[in-house]
Amino acid sequence: MHRILQGGLVLALLANPLMLEAQQSGVVPQAGAIRVSSPPVLDGILDDDAWSLGQSITEFVQREPNEGTPVSEATEVKLLYDDEALYVGAWMYDEDATNIVLGETRRDAPLQQTDAFVVVLDTYRDGQNAFVFGTTPAGIEYDGQVANEGQRGGGGGGPGTRRQQSGSGGGFNLNWDGSWEVRTSRNQGGWYAEFRIPFSTLRYGQGGAQEWGINFGRTIRRRNEEAVWAPIPRQFNLYRVSLAGTLTGFEAPQRRVFTLSPYGLASAAKDYTVANPEAKADFQVGGDAKIGLTQSLTLDLTVNTDFAQAEVDDQQINLTRFPLFFPEKRGFFLENAGTFSVGSGQSADLFFSRKIGLAQGKVVPIQAGGRLTGKVGDLQLGFLNIQADELKEVGPDGKASLVAPSTNFGVTRVFRELGNRTRFGGILVSKFNTADAGDYNLTYAVDGRLGIGEALTFDGWLSATQTPEIGGLKEGEYAFAGSASYQTRDWQSSLSYREVGDEFNPEVGFLPRKAYRYFMVRLLRHVRFPSVSWFRELRPHVHWMEHLDMNGFSETRWIHIDNHFEFSNGAFFQLPGLNIRGEGLQKPFEIRKGIVIPAGSYTNVDIQFRFNTDLSAPLSVQGTIDSGGFYSGDRVGTSTTVNYRFQDRFVASTRVSYYDVKLPEGEFVNSLIAIKGSYSFTPRIFLAALLQYNDQTENFGTNIRFGWLDTAGTGLNIVLNDTEHFGSLDRTGFAYGPQVRQLIIKYTKMFDLGR
């Protein structure tokens, strides 16, 4: 237990309230919304009489490339409201409108390589959490949730954010789909956007007079320019909610959300891996309900949950001795996921929702579940309970085996927000075999974040687990971590320490390795050359991290030194980075069948070259090439993606990963190819395909999805899945030929019964 007490020192430092420092002083911009009796017609043209009543918001300034200078193209925003919704009108004037970059038309398509406009609403005015609504000249619906100011040990993004998914949650959750509308239009003077955001989609305190945090962001992609209304230093992004302006002078109704989303699903499938393959047809019904218990507390219920429309996983090549991380992609678990996020991301995630409803690569039926999230004063609350059915599988011998028992999963999360990125809380994660009271697992943790001024942030967490077969709460069932980061315009630095006991066992978490101590130090410099218009930034940096076992034996070491060159159009290349890698094996490691690396310590040097061309161009390339020592031999490899976009309708990409490994113990080559394509008929109607071949598994997978969406991601989904095996029975354990073929048709309808 002394290790747990030792780990508590990490949080003791964080808990000192005397270290709290007020937000950097400055004038906070103010905006007002005007009540209208007749709402504007949502067409993106903005010529309704109602808009003439709005107060003009025009003082936009650049965040990139020239922080604090006026936006290069005139930008104007107006805000209106009525009893039902908040309306946002945005005029993005452009003197060179023929060169506006449209981007994709698909919902939630990435914004980083297109012209875009984004609204951020901090409805609780807590300076940490917000709703995000965005669009592009193509008229897409882009929405998400910000938690912890877009940070989870760093991360998030502004109008140009990438789809971030990390474990049970991240600082920015793009997979939240609200019920709202947007329309856009274009002419020779620029492009224009008109938003309708129902109050029932938002969560806030009591009804009546409101004061919210608000900010707006505009991207002018041909200049790689990002502008904001409330100024934000360039080292941060639009999701730095504490720097938002203030929206006052309006009232929101005391209205509670109440929606029902039933679904019907028909499927036909054939599993060729069982003894007697038979085509099976099935029909099932289920649904979700969202109930506002108060204005700020929401109960989500799900029955017979299905995730047929979720994207399939992107395949990866594994050259390590640890399991790979695959992000959550199922909508129910992604909504409000930031509330339940505790740990160190992909290294030690204390709640990893992919452990629910999935076992040994198989889908486990979810019978029912509920989630309660929201705020009570300064307390953020989250409760999750899911009941999963048992899953049995009939093998090639015709015998049924238990894949997963009937299991109940629970999460209780409470934390308090204190302002300036500071928060403290705790979490309890449980897993109970409902058929065996003695089979359970518990994970306890406390965590905290302390923001000091604008640049310095401390993070820490302390956890213990309890598992009966291990013998209860024992000495080794602990883990703790602490980190500090310092971020200014010119410098980024961070250091962290993490320790995981040899018996630490978060069964509903993601823990690729245990029984180790981890150290990390990173230092990066931003160097700008204002007089060179075609060049954006130079980023020299050094990064060192190491995993030691409990006896001090180095299991993994990585020292990285390089320099990044970024150009004004977003193109980038890396001066060949130098990596010094160490791998310590205390027992032999079979990296591939029949190829065994002996125990011992291995130190190697390799060089790495990363690059991307202008990703906003119709044709672009990005990738990594590395070559050098690898354990007892050598390795050369690449992962390169070619992207193509035709206007705003069709996008495609081809990713090729290839690694050639030569060791004294044997040689092997691994390759993976993935082809993605999508065609958007409208922002809500699309056809998408993903084809993947991984020679590590010798499987060729096909996933084709047609979506005709309604509001909040509901609507019609048709999915075709096919897996073909190209290996042989003696080599892979599976016969050559098809493995699984499946056709799914699912329709979901949302009924808004709010009051």
PDB file of C-alpha atoms in Angstrom, residues 325-579:
ATOM      1  CA  PHE A 325      -5.299   0.329 -29.554  1.00  0.00           C
ATOM      2  CA  PHE A 326      -8.476   0.627 -31.638  1.00  0.00           C
ATOM      3  CA  PRO A 327     -10.697   3.654 -30.917  1.00  0.00           C
ATOM      4  CA  GLU A 328     -14.352   3.557 -29.955  1.00  0.00           C
ATOM      5  CA  LYS A 329     -16.683   4.287 -32.877  1.00  0.00           C
ATOM      6  CA  ARG A 330     -20.126   3.457 -31.441  1.00  0.00           C
ATOM      7  CA  GLY A 331     -22.346   6.471 -30.993  1.00  0.00           C
ATOM      8  CA  PHE A 332     -23.974   5.615 -27.651  1.00  0.00           C
ATOM      9  CA  PHE A 333     -20.599   5.306 -25.914  1.00  0.00           C
ATOM     10  CA  LEU A 334     -19.088   8.333 -27.623  1.00  0.00           C
ATOM     11  CA  GLU A 335     -21.753  10.799 -26.498  1.00  0.00           C
ATOM     12  CA  ASN A 336     -20.595  12.523 -23.298  1.00  0.00           C
ATOM     13  CA  ALA A 337     -17.554  10.243 -23.329  1.00  0.00           C
ATOM     14  CA  GLY A 338     -15.329  12.995 -21.952  1.00  0.00           C
ATOM     15  CA  THR A 339     -17.238  12.837 -18.670  1.00  0.00           C
ATOM     16  CA  PHE A 340     -15.994   9.271 -18.061  1.00  0.00           C
ATOM     17  CA  SER A 341     -12.428   9.817 -19.256  1.00  0.00           C
ATOM     18  CA  VAL A 342      -9.779   9.048 -16.609  1.00  0.00           C
ATOM     19  CA  GLY A 343      -6.228   7.817 -17.074  1.00  0.00           C
ATOM     20  CA  SER A 344      -3.390   8.221 -19.546  1.00  0.00           C
ATOM     21  CA  GLY A 345      -5.115   7.660 -22.866  1.00  0.00           C
ATOM     22  CA  GLN A 346      -3.862   4.732 -24.889  1.00  0.00           C
ATOM     23  CA  SER A 347      -1.280   3.784 -22.244  1.00  0.00           C
ATOM     24  CA  ALA A 348      -3.568   3.341 -19.228  1.00  0.00           C
ATOM     25  CA  ASP A 349      -7.241   4.051 -19.887  1.00  0.00           C
ATOM     26  CA  LEU A 350      -9.223   3.257 -16.742  1.00  0.00           C
ATOM     27  CA  PHE A 351     -12.545   3.108 -18.594  1.00  0.00           C
ATOM     28  CA  PHE A 352     -12.420   1.856 -22.176  1.00  0.00           C
ATOM     29  CA  SER A 353     -15.936   1.420 -23.524  1.00  0.00           C
ATOM     30  CA  ARG A 354     -14.867  -1.063 -26.216  1.00  0.00           C
ATOM     31  CA  LYS A 355     -14.717  -3.655 -23.429  1.00  0.00           C
ATOM     32  CA  ILE A 356     -18.541  -3.455 -23.405  1.00  0.00           C
ATOM     33  CA  GLY A 357     -20.372  -5.344 -26.140  1.00  0.00           C
ATOM     34  CA  LEU A 358     -17.196  -6.740 -27.693  1.00  0.00           C
ATOM     35  CA  ALA A 359     -15.263  -9.875 -26.710  1.00  0.00           C
ATOM     36  CA  GLN A 360     -12.554 -11.727 -28.630  1.00  0.00           C
ATOM     37  CA  GLY A 361     -13.445  -9.722 -31.717  1.00  0.00           C
ATOM     38  CA  LYS A 362     -17.099 -10.780 -31.504  1.00  0.00           C
ATOM     39  CA  VAL A 363     -20.167  -8.579 -30.977  1.00  0.00           C
ATOM     40  CA  VAL A 364     -21.847  -9.312 -27.631  1.00  0.00           C
ATOM     41  CA  PRO A 365     -25.583  -8.443 -27.497  1.00  0.00           C
ATOM     42  CA  ILE A 366     -26.420  -5.483 -25.254  1.00  0.00           C
ATOM     43  CA  GLN A 367     -29.817  -6.001 -23.653  1.00  0.00           C
ATOM     44  CA  ALA A 368     -30.326  -2.591 -22.072  1.00  0.00           C
ATOM     45  CA  GLY A 369     -28.510   0.299 -20.503  1.00  0.00           C
ATOM     46  CA  GLY A 370     -28.763   3.763 -19.074  1.00  0.00           C
ATOM     47  CA  ARG A 371     -26.586   6.839 -18.700  1.00  0.00           C
ATOM     48  CA  LEU A 372     -27.161   9.914 -16.539  1.00  0.00           C
ATOM     49  CA  THR A 373     -24.959  12.927 -17.223  1.00  0.00           C
ATOM     50  CA  GLY A 374     -25.033  16.599 -16.405  1.00  0.00           C
ATOM     51  CA  LYS A 375     -24.193  19.243 -13.850  1.00  0.00           C
ATOM     52  CA  VAL A 376     -25.400  20.091 -10.374  1.00  0.00           C
ATOM     53  CA  GLY A 377     -23.771  23.354  -9.393  1.00  0.00           C
ATOM     54  CA  ASP A 378     -20.018  22.948  -9.851  1.00  0.00           C
ATOM     55  CA  LEU A 379     -20.285  19.156  -9.867  1.00  0.00           C
ATOM     56  CA  GLN A 380     -20.203  17.225 -13.122  1.00  0.00           C
ATOM     57  CA  LEU A 381     -21.947  13.856 -12.763  1.00  0.00           C
ATOM     58  CA  GLY A 382     -21.892  10.724 -14.853  1.00  0.00           C
ATOM     59  CA  PHE A 383     -23.517   7.344 -14.228  1.00  0.00           C
ATOM     60  CA  LEU A 384     -23.478   4.497 -16.740  1.00  0.00           C
ATOM     61  CA  ASN A 385     -24.945   1.004 -16.444  1.00  0.00           C
ATOM     62  CA  ILE A 386     -25.045  -1.578 -19.238  1.00  0.00           C
ATOM     63  CA  GLN A 387     -26.332  -5.154 -19.169  1.00  0.00           C
ATOM     64  CA  ALA A 388     -24.741  -7.409 -21.790  1.00  0.00           C
ATOM     65  CA  ASP A 389     -26.090 -10.853 -22.634  1.00  0.00           C
ATOM     66  CA  GLU A 390     -23.940 -13.968 -22.699  1.00  0.00           C
ATOM     67  CA  LEU A 391     -22.388 -14.994 -25.998  1.00  0.00           C
ATOM     68  CA  LYS A 392     -21.729 -18.548 -27.092  1.00  0.00           C
ATOM     69  CA  GLU A 393     -19.993 -19.605 -30.271  1.00  0.00           C
ATOM     70  CA  VAL A 394     -20.235 -22.865 -32.176  1.00  0.00           C
ATOM     71  CA  GLY A 395     -16.804 -23.928 -33.390  1.00  0.00           C
ATOM     72  CA  PRO A 396     -15.805 -25.969 -36.457  1.00  0.00           C
ATOM     73  CA  ASP A 397     -16.234 -29.109 -34.332  1.00  0.00           C
ATOM     74  CA  GLY A 398     -19.897 -28.261 -33.756  1.00  0.00           C
ATOM     75  CA  LYS A 399     -19.442 -27.643 -30.034  1.00  0.00           C
ATOM     76  CA  ALA A 400     -20.600 -24.445 -28.336  1.00  0.00           C
ATOM     77  CA  SER A 401     -18.151 -22.536 -26.171  1.00  0.00           C
ATOM     78  CA  LEU A 402     -18.713 -19.521 -23.939  1.00  0.00           C
ATOM     79  CA  VAL A 403     -17.164 -16.374 -25.391  1.00  0.00           C
ATOM     80  CA  ALA A 404     -18.527 -13.960 -22.766  1.00  0.00           C
ATOM     81  CA  PRO A 405     -20.814 -14.500 -19.752  1.00  0.00           C
ATOM     82  CA  SER A 406     -23.831 -12.338 -19.016  1.00  0.00           C
ATOM     83  CA  THR A 407     -22.182  -9.230 -17.570  1.00  0.00           C
ATOM     84  CA  ASN A 408     -23.218  -5.975 -15.936  1.00  0.00           C
ATOM     85  CA  PHE A 409     -20.969  -2.952 -16.443  1.00  0.00           C
ATOM     86  CA  GLY A 410     -21.194   0.167 -14.310  1.00  0.00           C
ATOM     87  CA  VAL A 411     -19.412   3.511 -14.088  1.00  0.00           C
ATOM     88  CA  THR A 412     -19.867   6.247 -11.484  1.00  0.00           C
ATOM     89  CA  ARG A 413     -18.045   9.501 -12.158  1.00  0.00           C
ATOM     90  CA  VAL A 414     -18.067  12.749 -10.166  1.00  0.00           C
ATOM     91  CA  PHE A 415     -15.764  15.736 -10.485  1.00  0.00           C
ATOM     92  CA  ARG A 416     -15.755  19.385  -9.524  1.00  0.00           C
ATOM     93  CA  GLU A 417     -14.648  22.186 -11.821  1.00  0.00           C
ATOM     94  CA  LEU A 418     -12.904  25.169 -10.235  1.00  0.00           C
ATOM     95  CA  GLY A 419     -12.057  27.337 -13.225  1.00  0.00           C
ATOM     96  CA  ASN A 420      -8.823  27.975 -15.123  1.00  0.00           C
ATOM     97  CA  ARG A 421      -8.683  24.354 -16.350  1.00  0.00           C
ATOM     98  CA  THR A 422      -8.746  23.065 -12.753  1.00  0.00           C
ATOM     99  CA  ARG A 423     -10.834  20.072 -11.710  1.00  0.00           C
ATOM    100  CA  PHE A 424     -10.770  17.225  -9.174  1.00  0.00           C
ATOM    101  CA  GLY A 425     -12.845  14.080  -9.056  1.00  0.00           C
ATOM    102  CA  GLY A 426     -13.161  10.344  -8.785  1.00  0.00           C
ATOM    103  CA  ILE A 427     -14.440   7.328 -10.681  1.00  0.00           C
ATOM    104  CA  LEU A 428     -15.642   3.805  -9.889  1.00  0.00           C
ATOM    105  CA  VAL A 429     -15.792   1.230 -12.695  1.00  0.00           C
ATOM    106  CA  SER A 430     -17.424  -2.146 -12.066  1.00  0.00           C
ATOM    107  CA  LYS A 431     -17.842  -5.406 -13.936  1.00  0.00           C
ATOM    108  CA  PHE A 432     -20.037  -8.193 -12.532  1.00  0.00           C
ATOM    109  CA  ASN A 433     -20.720 -11.643 -13.949  1.00  0.00           C
ATOM    110  CA  THR A 434     -24.470 -11.838 -13.326  1.00  0.00           C
ATOM    111  CA  ALA A 435     -24.336 -15.648 -13.212  1.00  0.00           C
ATOM    112  CA  ASP A 436     -21.493 -15.819 -10.666  1.00  0.00           C
ATOM    113  CA  ALA A 437     -21.465 -13.378  -7.737  1.00  0.00           C
ATOM    114  CA  GLY A 438     -17.820 -14.183  -7.043  1.00  0.00           C
ATOM    115  CA  ASP A 439     -16.671 -13.097 -10.497  1.00  0.00           C
ATOM    116  CA  TYR A 440     -16.254  -9.335 -10.527  1.00  0.00           C
ATOM    117  CA  ASN A 441     -13.754  -6.544 -11.031  1.00  0.00           C
ATOM    118  CA  LEU A 442     -13.640  -3.044  -9.537  1.00  0.00           C
ATOM    119  CA  THR A 443     -11.494  -0.064 -10.479  1.00  0.00           C
ATOM    120  CA  TYR A 444     -11.277   2.958  -8.171  1.00  0.00           C
ATOM    121  CA  ALA A 445      -9.535   6.211  -9.054  1.00  0.00           C
ATOM    122  CA  VAL A 446      -9.185   9.860  -8.138  1.00  0.00           C
ATOM    123  CA  ASP A 447      -7.850  12.387 -10.609  1.00  0.00           C
ATOM    124  CA  GLY A 448      -7.187  16.072 -10.965  1.00  0.00           C
ATOM    125  CA  ARG A 449      -5.951  18.863 -13.171  1.00  0.00           C
ATOM    126  CA  LEU A 450      -4.501  22.164 -12.010  1.00  0.00           C
ATOM    127  CA  GLY A 451      -4.101  25.129 -14.332  1.00  0.00           C
ATOM    128  CA  ILE A 452      -1.673  27.848 -13.285  1.00  0.00           C
ATOM    129  CA  GLY A 453      -1.918  30.988 -15.340  1.00  0.00           C
ATOM    130  CA  GLU A 454      -2.220  30.569 -19.069  1.00  0.00           C
ATOM    131  CA  ALA A 455       0.715  28.280 -19.790  1.00  0.00           C
ATOM    132  CA  LEU A 456       1.240  25.748 -16.991  1.00  0.00           C
ATOM    133  CA  THR A 457      -0.919  22.661 -16.385  1.00  0.00           C
ATOM    134  CA  PHE A 458      -0.503  19.748 -13.967  1.00  0.00           C
ATOM    135  CA  ASP A 459      -2.381  16.448 -14.332  1.00  0.00           C
ATOM    136  CA  GLY A 460      -2.492  13.411 -12.074  1.00  0.00           C
ATOM    137  CA  TRP A 461      -4.448  10.298 -11.167  1.00  0.00           C
ATOM    138  CA  LEU A 462      -4.259   7.502  -8.615  1.00  0.00           C
ATOM    139  CA  SER A 463      -6.007   4.153  -9.025  1.00  0.00           C
ATOM    140  CA  ALA A 464      -6.472   0.734  -7.439  1.00  0.00           C
ATOM    141  CA  THR A 465      -8.282  -2.396  -8.613  1.00  0.00           C
ATOM    142  CA  GLN A 466      -9.953  -5.294  -6.870  1.00  0.00           C
ATOM    143  CA  THR A 467     -10.273  -8.766  -8.411  1.00  0.00           C
ATOM    144  CA  PRO A 468     -11.225 -11.866  -6.366  1.00  0.00           C
ATOM    145  CA  GLU A 469      -8.942 -14.311  -8.196  1.00  0.00           C
ATOM    146  CA  ILE A 470      -5.986 -12.051  -7.497  1.00  0.00           C
ATOM    147  CA  GLY A 471      -6.918 -12.109  -3.824  1.00  0.00           C
ATOM    148  CA  GLY A 472      -8.655  -8.821  -3.186  1.00  0.00           C
ATOM    149  CA  LEU A 473      -7.049  -5.406  -2.916  1.00  0.00           C
ATOM    150  CA  LYS A 474      -3.344  -6.268  -2.820  1.00  0.00           C
ATOM    151  CA  GLU A 475      -0.052  -4.421  -2.890  1.00  0.00           C
ATOM    152  CA  GLY A 476       0.370  -4.708  -6.656  1.00  0.00           C
ATOM    153  CA  GLU A 477      -3.140  -3.618  -7.651  1.00  0.00           C
ATOM    154  CA  TYR A 478      -2.287   0.056  -8.017  1.00  0.00           C
ATOM    155  CA  ALA A 479      -1.284   2.629 -10.607  1.00  0.00           C
ATOM    156  CA  PHE A 480      -0.644   6.359 -10.538  1.00  0.00           C
ATOM    157  CA  ALA A 481       0.602   9.066 -12.861  1.00  0.00           C
ATOM    158  CA  GLY A 482       1.544  12.715 -12.833  1.00  0.00           C
ATOM    159  CA  SER A 483       2.466  15.137 -15.584  1.00  0.00           C
ATOM    160  CA  ALA A 484       3.202  18.797 -16.186  1.00  0.00           C
ATOM    161  CA  SER A 485       3.077  20.795 -19.398  1.00  0.00           C
ATOM    162  CA  TYR A 486       4.148  24.329 -20.212  1.00  0.00           C
ATOM    163  CA  GLN A 487       2.955  25.928 -23.438  1.00  0.00           C
ATOM    164  CA  THR A 488       3.708  29.378 -24.849  1.00  0.00           C
ATOM    165  CA  ARG A 489       3.892  30.864 -28.328  1.00  0.00           C
ATOM    166  CA  ASP A 490       7.530  29.874 -28.647  1.00  0.00           C
ATOM    167  CA  TRP A 491       7.965  26.822 -26.421  1.00  0.00           C
ATOM    168  CA  GLN A 492       6.253  23.562 -25.565  1.00  0.00           C
ATOM    169  CA  SER A 493       7.602  21.371 -22.811  1.00  0.00           C
ATOM    170  CA  SER A 494       6.206  18.450 -20.877  1.00  0.00           C
ATOM    171  CA  LEU A 495       7.291  15.778 -18.457  1.00  0.00           C
ATOM    172  CA  SER A 496       5.452  12.855 -16.926  1.00  0.00           C
ATOM    173  CA  TYR A 497       5.832   9.854 -14.658  1.00  0.00           C
ATOM    174  CA  ARG A 498       3.600   6.798 -14.492  1.00  0.00           C
ATOM    175  CA  GLU A 499       3.813   3.645 -12.387  1.00  0.00           C
ATOM    176  CA  VAL A 500       1.672   0.526 -12.833  1.00  0.00           C
ATOM    177  CA  GLY A 501       1.794  -2.329 -10.331  1.00  0.00           C
ATOM    178  CA  ASP A 502       2.238  -5.940 -11.379  1.00  0.00           C
ATOM    179  CA  GLU A 503      -1.300  -6.890 -10.281  1.00  0.00           C
ATOM    180  CA  PHE A 504      -3.134  -3.785 -11.525  1.00  0.00           C
ATOM    181  CA  ASN A 505      -6.146  -5.137 -13.393  1.00  0.00           C
ATOM    182  CA  PRO A 506      -8.708  -2.658 -14.817  1.00  0.00           C
ATOM    183  CA  GLU A 507     -10.776  -5.178 -16.771  1.00  0.00           C
ATOM    184  CA  VAL A 508     -13.013  -2.477 -18.263  1.00  0.00           C
ATOM    185  CA  GLY A 509      -9.988  -0.376 -19.168  1.00  0.00           C
ATOM    186  CA  PHE A 510      -7.194  -0.538 -21.708  1.00  0.00           C
ATOM    187  CA  LEU A 511      -3.793  -1.467 -20.283  1.00  0.00           C
ATOM    188  CA  PRO A 512      -1.328  -2.811 -22.864  1.00  0.00           C
ATOM    189  CA  ARG A 513       1.417  -3.480 -20.300  1.00  0.00           C
ATOM    190  CA  LYS A 514       1.813  -3.619 -16.519  1.00  0.00           C
ATOM    191  CA  ALA A 515       4.507  -3.814 -13.820  1.00  0.00           C
ATOM    192  CA  TYR A 516       6.521  -0.822 -15.027  1.00  0.00           C
ATOM    193  CA  ARG A 517       7.699   2.709 -14.310  1.00  0.00           C
ATOM    194  CA  TYR A 518       7.519   5.222 -17.124  1.00  0.00           C
ATOM    195  CA  PHE A 519       9.370   8.529 -17.605  1.00  0.00           C
ATOM    196  CA  MET A 520       8.915  11.095 -20.375  1.00  0.00           C
ATOM    197  CA  VAL A 521      10.453  14.487 -21.187  1.00  0.00           C
ATOM    198  CA  ARG A 522       9.722  16.560 -24.289  1.00  0.00           C
ATOM    199  CA  LEU A 523      10.915  19.990 -25.433  1.00  0.00           C
ATOM    200  CA  LEU A 524       9.831  21.763 -28.622  1.00  0.00           C
ATOM    201  CA  ARG A 525      10.607  25.223 -30.010  1.00  0.00           C
ATOM    202  CA  HIS A 526       8.427  27.208 -32.441  1.00  0.00           C
ATOM    203  CA  VAL A 527      10.493  29.455 -34.718  1.00  0.00           C
ATOM    204  CA  ARG A 528       8.755  31.873 -37.095  1.00  0.00           C
ATOM    205  CA  PHE A 529      10.143  33.936 -39.968  1.00  0.00           C
ATOM    206  CA  PRO A 530       7.633  36.778 -40.584  1.00  0.00           C
ATOM    207  CA  SER A 531       9.595  38.129 -43.539  1.00  0.00           C
ATOM    208  CA  VAL A 532       9.348  34.817 -45.443  1.00  0.00           C
ATOM    209  CA  SER A 533       5.780  34.674 -46.757  1.00  0.00           C
ATOM    210  CA  TRP A 534       5.929  31.109 -48.106  1.00  0.00           C
ATOM    211  CA  PHE A 535       7.254  29.561 -44.888  1.00  0.00           C
ATOM    212  CA  ARG A 536       5.196  29.172 -41.702  1.00  0.00           C
ATOM    213  CA  GLU A 537       7.228  27.582 -38.936  1.00  0.00           C
ATOM    214  CA  LEU A 538      10.318  25.635 -37.898  1.00  0.00           C
ATOM    215  CA  ARG A 539       9.900  23.181 -34.997  1.00  0.00           C
ATOM    216  CA  PRO A 540      13.087  21.629 -33.611  1.00  0.00           C
ATOM    217  CA  HIS A 541      12.387  19.237 -30.753  1.00  0.00           C
ATOM    218  CA  VAL A 542      13.694  16.399 -28.619  1.00  0.00           C
ATOM    219  CA  HIS A 543      11.654  13.656 -26.954  1.00  0.00           C
ATOM    220  CA  TRP A 544      12.776  10.962 -24.498  1.00  0.00           C
ATOM    221  CA  MET A 545      10.671   8.258 -22.900  1.00  0.00           C
ATOM    222  CA  GLU A 546      11.494   5.021 -21.130  1.00  0.00           C
ATOM    223  CA  HIS A 547       9.717   2.044 -19.561  1.00  0.00           C
ATOM    224  CA  LEU A 548      11.535   0.292 -16.708  1.00  0.00           C
ATOM    225  CA  ASP A 549      10.374  -2.810 -14.908  1.00  0.00           C
ATOM    226  CA  MET A 550      10.119  -2.750 -11.118  1.00  0.00           C
ATOM    227  CA  ASN A 551      13.764  -3.830 -10.810  1.00  0.00           C
ATOM    228  CA  GLY A 552      15.075  -1.050 -13.055  1.00  0.00           C
ATOM    229  CA  PHE A 553      15.496  -3.163 -16.203  1.00  0.00           C
ATOM    230  CA  SER A 554      14.864  -1.053 -19.324  1.00  0.00           C
ATOM    231  CA  GLU A 555      12.077  -2.658 -21.362  1.00  0.00           C
ATOM    232  CA  THR A 556      11.565   0.159 -23.872  1.00  0.00           C
ATOM    233  CA  ARG A 557      13.551   3.320 -24.587  1.00  0.00           C
ATOM    234  CA  TRP A 558      12.940   5.921 -27.276  1.00  0.00           C
ATOM    235  CA  ILE A 559      15.000   9.075 -27.837  1.00  0.00           C
ATOM    236  CA  HIS A 560      13.801  11.184 -30.745  1.00  0.00           C
ATOM    237  CA  ILE A 561      15.531  14.264 -32.208  1.00  0.00           C
ATOM    238  CA  ASP A 562      14.345  16.086 -35.315  1.00  0.00           C
ATOM    239  CA  ASN A 563      13.109  19.269 -36.962  1.00  0.00           C
ATOM    240  CA  HIS A 564       9.758  19.995 -38.621  1.00  0.00           C
ATOM    241  CA  PHE A 565       9.394  22.409 -41.536  1.00  0.00           C
ATOM    242  CA  GLU A 566       5.872  23.748 -42.164  1.00  0.00           C
ATOM    243  CA  PHE A 567       5.002  25.882 -45.169  1.00  0.00           C
ATOM    244  CA  SER A 568       2.327  28.553 -45.487  1.00  0.00           C
ATOM    245  CA  ASN A 569      -0.003  26.281 -47.457  1.00  0.00           C
ATOM    246  CA  GLY A 570       0.119  23.578 -44.771  1.00  0.00           C
ATOM    247  CA  ALA A 571       2.647  21.346 -46.504  1.00  0.00           C
ATOM    248  CA  PHE A 572       5.156  19.820 -44.116  1.00  0.00           C
ATOM    249  CA  PHE A 573       8.264  17.704 -44.019  1.00  0.00           C
ATOM    250  CA  GLN A 574      10.544  16.407 -41.323  1.00  0.00           C
ATOM    251  CA  LEU A 575      14.293  16.716 -41.543  1.00  0.00           C
ATOM    252  CA  PRO A 576      15.117  13.033 -41.175  1.00  0.00           C
ATOM    253  CA  GLY A 577      14.456  12.410 -37.516  1.00  0.00           C
ATOM    254  CA  LEU A 578      16.939  10.424 -35.478  1.00  0.00           C
ATOM    255  CA  ASN A 579      15.534   7.699 -33.239  1.00  0.00           C
TER     256      ASN A 579
END
